[in-house]
């Protein structure tokens, strides 16, 4: 198994040449570990599970998505937006536009707990495609019309890439704020991806390698105190941007960091955080850098001091996609929704 027989580096070239001969054995071992250590989710509204407090829609497969609305009334809106939150986030997150701008533009926005987060039912078959189809089903259940806008932030942007791939005819416009990248997307040069990957903390390198090569043992791996694991989950990643570092410091001091985590993972950390990692850093069905030009404008905002998403890979990605409108923010980190005035700028920009 490549993961356990090589040093903790990306090794893109080896990966692209083919899998390890130990793959079947590793897969069987991973399945056994998963059955042994992954606890069943505590479904909201089930006996012993968390209560249901948010409005929810029922999907075709029987799952529920919890949502929260903001902005103007849906019936009065000129623009209708579905917002996909990031890692550790919830339906309550947004781009944080000022009420005055939302009112002026006539914006209705709905955020939702992605599958397994908050009060939305887990999806054991979660994928990039299912994330996009959840967005579409939510929009249809709420009557947003034949076309709507999508905005994603951080890891939640995989749902936006999925929408551009699987339901492009439904999207009126798309925006991604500090979108997380997958180091294994084939469009990245192997040497560049490996170089940037190896700049991460060792624990993050291992967490991503397990997510990609051996997702069935990720829960077990992440729960072992003696193994190198994700600093992002722990909230200890070095953040070069002063605003980012101050925000996280304050959130930990006032308890909001833990409160946010408790809300996101109340049905189980596996169905929220860990499944997010498996989807985002797993094997995608497509490479975003190979997407054709969609029938709508697409924007990406990225800070040049982002300690979680390498700006050099974002620059390379947009260099391959001439149809992406790229906005790089100098002296800015990863937590873009906290940048004063940026939420207003994003809305004014995507609505033209």
XYZ file of C-alpha atoms in Angstrom:
352
model
C 0.000 0.000 0.000
C 1.671 3.193 -1.194
C 0.379 5.154 1.777
C 2.106 2.946 4.327
C 5.226 2.056 2.396
C 6.502 5.482 1.340
C 7.537 8.646 3.105
C 4.746 11.136 3.828
C 4.898 12.952 0.502
C 2.443 13.294 -2.341
C 4.328 11.149 -4.882
C 2.075 12.293 -7.725
C 4.055 10.574 -10.446
C 3.804 7.207 -8.728
C 0.126 7.711 -8.121
C -0.568 8.512 -11.764
C 1.422 5.507 -12.948
C -0.922 3.133 -11.133
C -1.843 1.691 -7.762
C 0.144 -0.507 -5.413
C 0.007 -4.295 -5.570
C -1.147 -4.189 -1.964
C -4.250 -2.225 -2.927
C -6.786 -5.099 -2.631
C -5.339 -6.188 0.718
C -5.351 -2.615 1.982
C -8.937 -2.178 0.820
C -10.076 -5.303 2.644
C -8.229 -4.246 5.783
C -9.749 -0.768 5.544
C -13.265 -2.149 5.200
C -12.797 -4.306 8.295
C -11.437 -1.350 10.291
C -14.295 0.870 9.121
C -16.914 -1.622 10.262
C -15.123 -2.023 13.593
C -14.499 1.592 14.561
C -16.929 3.938 12.768
C -19.875 4.584 15.095
C -23.359 4.858 13.575
C -24.570 8.430 13.078
C -26.967 10.024 15.571
C -29.661 11.061 13.097
C -31.517 14.266 13.925
C -35.070 13.539 15.002
C -34.394 9.845 15.686
C -34.594 8.304 19.166
C -31.540 9.475 21.075
C -30.510 11.821 18.285
C -30.351 15.623 18.272
C -33.675 17.449 17.875
C -34.813 19.013 14.614
C -35.112 22.778 15.033
C -34.465 24.128 11.532
C -36.786 24.044 8.520
C -35.920 21.118 6.252
C -36.794 19.792 2.803
C -37.162 16.113 1.950
C -35.116 14.830 -0.979
C -36.005 12.106 -3.458
C -33.873 9.543 -1.614
C -35.658 10.284 1.666
C -32.907 12.382 3.240
C -33.594 15.825 4.683
C -31.618 19.042 4.169
C -31.834 21.769 6.813
C -31.685 25.336 5.557
C -31.701 28.984 6.646
C -32.924 31.934 4.570
C -31.621 35.504 4.540
C -31.934 38.677 2.485
C -35.198 39.828 0.957
C -38.328 37.705 0.760
C -38.093 35.009 -1.893
C -41.211 36.333 -3.596
C -39.651 39.808 -3.928
C -36.139 38.725 -4.959
C -34.441 39.659 -8.206
C -31.594 37.248 -7.516
C -31.811 33.885 -5.747
C -28.651 32.318 -4.327
C -27.816 28.928 -2.845
C -24.818 29.076 -0.496
C -22.565 26.063 0.201
C -20.696 26.371 3.508
C -17.123 25.304 4.133
C -15.412 22.756 6.364
C -16.771 23.038 9.942
C -19.545 25.363 8.709
C -23.329 25.366 8.755
C -26.498 26.660 7.123
C -26.041 29.874 9.119
C -22.906 30.860 7.192
C -22.985 33.301 4.293
C -20.868 35.841 2.422
C -22.074 38.352 5.030
C -23.374 41.119 2.787
C -24.697 44.210 4.461
C -28.508 44.227 4.823
C -28.591 47.484 2.862
C -26.839 45.951 -0.176
C -28.914 42.789 -0.053
C -32.038 44.951 -0.001
C -30.796 47.256 -2.753
C -29.939 44.373 -5.082
C -32.962 42.294 -4.156
C -31.033 39.217 -3.037
C -32.578 36.138 -1.457
C -30.011 33.675 -0.109
C -30.461 30.210 1.304
C -27.705 28.387 3.141
C -28.014 24.720 3.976
C -26.292 22.161 6.147
C -24.455 19.943 3.700
C -25.161 16.212 4.080
C -24.140 14.955 7.519
C -23.640 18.453 8.932
C -25.863 20.115 11.511
C -29.431 18.959 10.976
C -29.105 17.514 7.460
C -29.232 13.740 7.207
C -25.964 11.940 6.433
C -25.371 10.507 2.982
C -23.157 7.398 3.062
C -22.782 7.727 -0.717
C -21.747 11.365 -0.615
C -19.737 12.570 -3.619
C -19.039 15.711 -5.603
C -21.986 14.832 -7.834
C -24.369 14.234 -4.927
C -23.380 17.616 -3.462
C -24.370 19.323 -6.719
C -27.647 17.411 -6.938
C -28.457 18.344 -3.324
C -28.112 21.989 -4.357
C -30.462 21.437 -7.288
C -33.061 19.554 -5.233
C -32.995 22.223 -2.523
C -33.519 24.953 -5.132
C -36.429 23.057 -6.674
C -38.029 22.288 -3.306
C -37.935 25.993 -2.444
C -39.180 27.083 -5.851
C -36.150 29.137 -6.899
C -36.965 28.790 -10.582
C -35.199 27.300 -13.603
C -31.953 29.181 -12.892
C -30.290 30.335 -9.683
C -26.887 31.476 -8.447
C -24.464 29.375 -6.406
C -21.786 30.622 -4.024
C -19.378 28.365 -2.185
C -16.698 29.023 0.361
C -13.565 27.015 1.101
C -14.178 23.245 0.977
C -17.847 23.833 0.202
C -16.803 24.922 -3.283
C -16.693 21.283 -4.393
C -20.487 21.598 -4.663
C -20.020 24.572 -7.010
C -17.537 22.686 -9.212
C -20.049 19.830 -9.196
C -22.855 22.164 -10.237
C -20.769 23.463 -13.154
C -20.152 19.864 -14.223
C -23.504 18.191 -13.643
C -26.187 20.921 -13.753
C -24.627 23.837 -15.705
C -27.932 24.661 -17.396
C -29.445 25.513 -13.970
C -26.730 27.957 -12.919
C -27.164 31.693 -13.613
C -23.781 32.535 -12.100
C -21.225 31.035 -9.720
C -18.762 32.387 -7.191
C -16.129 30.538 -5.173
C -14.341 32.111 -2.236
C -10.961 30.567 -1.343
C -11.937 27.241 -2.942
C -10.013 24.258 -1.594
C -8.042 22.343 -4.230
C -7.383 18.629 -4.617
C -3.652 17.993 -5.032
C -4.463 14.909 -7.137
C -6.394 16.739 -9.860
C -4.626 15.532 -13.036
C -4.382 19.059 -14.450
C -1.797 20.085 -11.862
C 1.831 19.445 -12.842
C 2.998 16.597 -10.594
C 6.150 18.399 -9.473
C 4.293 21.599 -8.564
C 1.564 19.746 -6.672
C 4.132 17.678 -4.767
C 6.242 20.717 -3.896
C 3.278 22.637 -2.477
C 1.833 19.548 -0.781
C 5.074 18.961 1.095
C 4.985 22.466 2.558
C 2.024 21.446 4.705
C 2.337 20.273 8.272
C 3.240 16.577 8.376
C -0.086 15.715 10.014
C -2.002 17.384 7.192
C 0.051 15.535 4.591
C -0.870 12.227 6.194
C -4.536 13.129 6.714
C -4.906 14.000 3.035
C -2.997 10.921 1.883
C -5.265 8.676 3.935
C -8.341 10.540 2.621
C -7.208 9.906 -0.943
C -5.573 6.472 -0.865
C -7.306 4.711 2.022
C -10.537 6.552 2.913
C -12.001 3.508 4.659
C -9.461 3.849 7.486
C -9.680 7.631 7.799
C -11.906 7.596 10.886
C -9.606 5.153 12.657
C -6.529 7.142 11.635
C -7.898 10.471 12.783
C -8.836 9.076 16.191
C -5.314 7.803 16.999
C -3.420 10.268 19.195
C -0.101 8.635 18.312
C -0.518 9.198 14.560
C 0.036 12.468 12.643
C -3.383 13.924 11.898
C -5.039 17.070 10.573
C -4.111 20.423 12.102
C -7.138 21.889 10.312
C -9.509 19.739 12.370
C -7.557 20.588 15.527
C -7.473 24.288 14.680
C -3.696 24.509 14.970
C -2.650 25.126 11.359
C -0.070 27.942 11.110
C -1.886 30.933 9.625
C 0.394 33.523 7.983
C -2.324 36.150 7.695
C -2.753 38.276 10.826
C -6.527 38.663 10.467
C -6.992 34.902 10.103
C -4.820 34.187 13.137
C -6.650 36.766 15.239
C -10.071 35.448 14.221
C -9.167 31.891 15.188
C -7.554 33.006 18.435
C -10.680 34.924 19.425
C -12.983 32.052 18.451
C -11.040 29.663 20.639
C -10.971 32.142 23.525
C -14.717 32.850 23.518
C -15.761 29.245 22.900
C -17.289 29.841 19.469
C -14.733 27.531 17.798
C -15.914 24.579 19.903
C -19.566 25.601 19.617
C -19.290 25.689 15.822
C -17.669 22.245 15.836
C -20.337 20.822 18.154
C -23.115 22.048 15.857
C -21.442 20.763 12.697
C -20.633 17.325 14.096
C -23.674 16.654 16.288
C -24.634 13.636 14.155
C -21.073 12.337 14.200
C -17.689 13.633 13.093
C -17.391 10.864 10.514
C -20.465 11.937 8.534
C -19.450 15.602 8.583
C -15.716 16.363 8.816
C -14.257 13.038 7.756
C -16.629 12.426 4.872
C -15.886 15.982 3.711
C -12.201 15.062 3.595
C -12.877 11.840 1.703
C -14.984 13.635 -0.903
C -12.755 16.672 -1.348
C -9.429 14.835 -1.462
C -10.637 11.551 -2.892
C -10.776 10.465 -6.512
C -12.981 12.846 -8.470
C -14.982 11.803 -11.517
C -13.677 14.859 -13.368
C -10.896 17.415 -13.273
C -12.154 21.014 -12.900
C -9.327 22.104 -15.190
C -10.909 20.035 -17.989
C -14.381 21.556 -17.719
C -15.747 23.290 -20.826
C -16.826 26.897 -20.576
C -20.156 26.924 -18.739
C -23.158 28.988 -19.898
C -22.766 31.416 -16.979
C -20.119 33.709 -15.469
C -17.816 32.148 -12.866
C -15.751 34.074 -10.310
C -13.036 33.010 -7.864
C -11.760 35.120 -4.973
C -8.464 34.102 -3.377
C -6.220 35.696 -0.752
C -2.491 35.726 -1.403
C -1.757 34.985 2.286
C -4.070 31.980 2.544
C -2.538 29.433 4.923
C -5.016 26.692 3.983
C -5.328 26.950 0.190
C -2.041 27.444 -1.711
C -2.352 30.530 -3.873
C 0.186 29.139 -6.369
C -2.147 26.228 -7.175
C -5.133 28.563 -7.471
C -3.163 30.714 -9.903
C -2.272 27.664 -11.954
C -5.870 26.462 -12.000
C -7.256 29.748 -13.291
C -4.461 29.943 -15.878
C -5.972 26.784 -17.353
C -9.531 28.132 -17.283
C -9.716 31.321 -19.325
C -13.429 31.665 -18.559
C -12.892 32.108 -14.811
C -12.874 35.685 -13.546
C -10.099 35.640 -10.945
C -9.863 38.129 -8.104
C -6.705 37.856 -6.004
C -6.760 39.808 -2.755
C -3.386 41.130 -1.539
C -2.592 40.811 2.152
C -5.619 38.587 2.662
C -5.949 35.113 4.147
C -8.501 32.309 4.038
C -11.436 33.608 6.077
C -12.876 35.752 3.306
C -16.358 36.178 4.774
C -14.697 38.205 7.546
C -13.058 40.674 5.153
C -14.893 44.004 5.573
C -17.057 44.845 2.568
C -16.105 41.758 0.560
C -19.563 40.208 0.788
C -21.057 43.327 -0.809
C -18.367 43.264 -3.511
C -19.030 39.600 -4.320
C -22.765 40.176 -4.770
C -22.356 43.345 -6.860
C -19.809 41.544 -9.034
C -21.672 38.320 -9.768
C -24.902 40.141 -10.525
C -23.077 42.360 -12.991
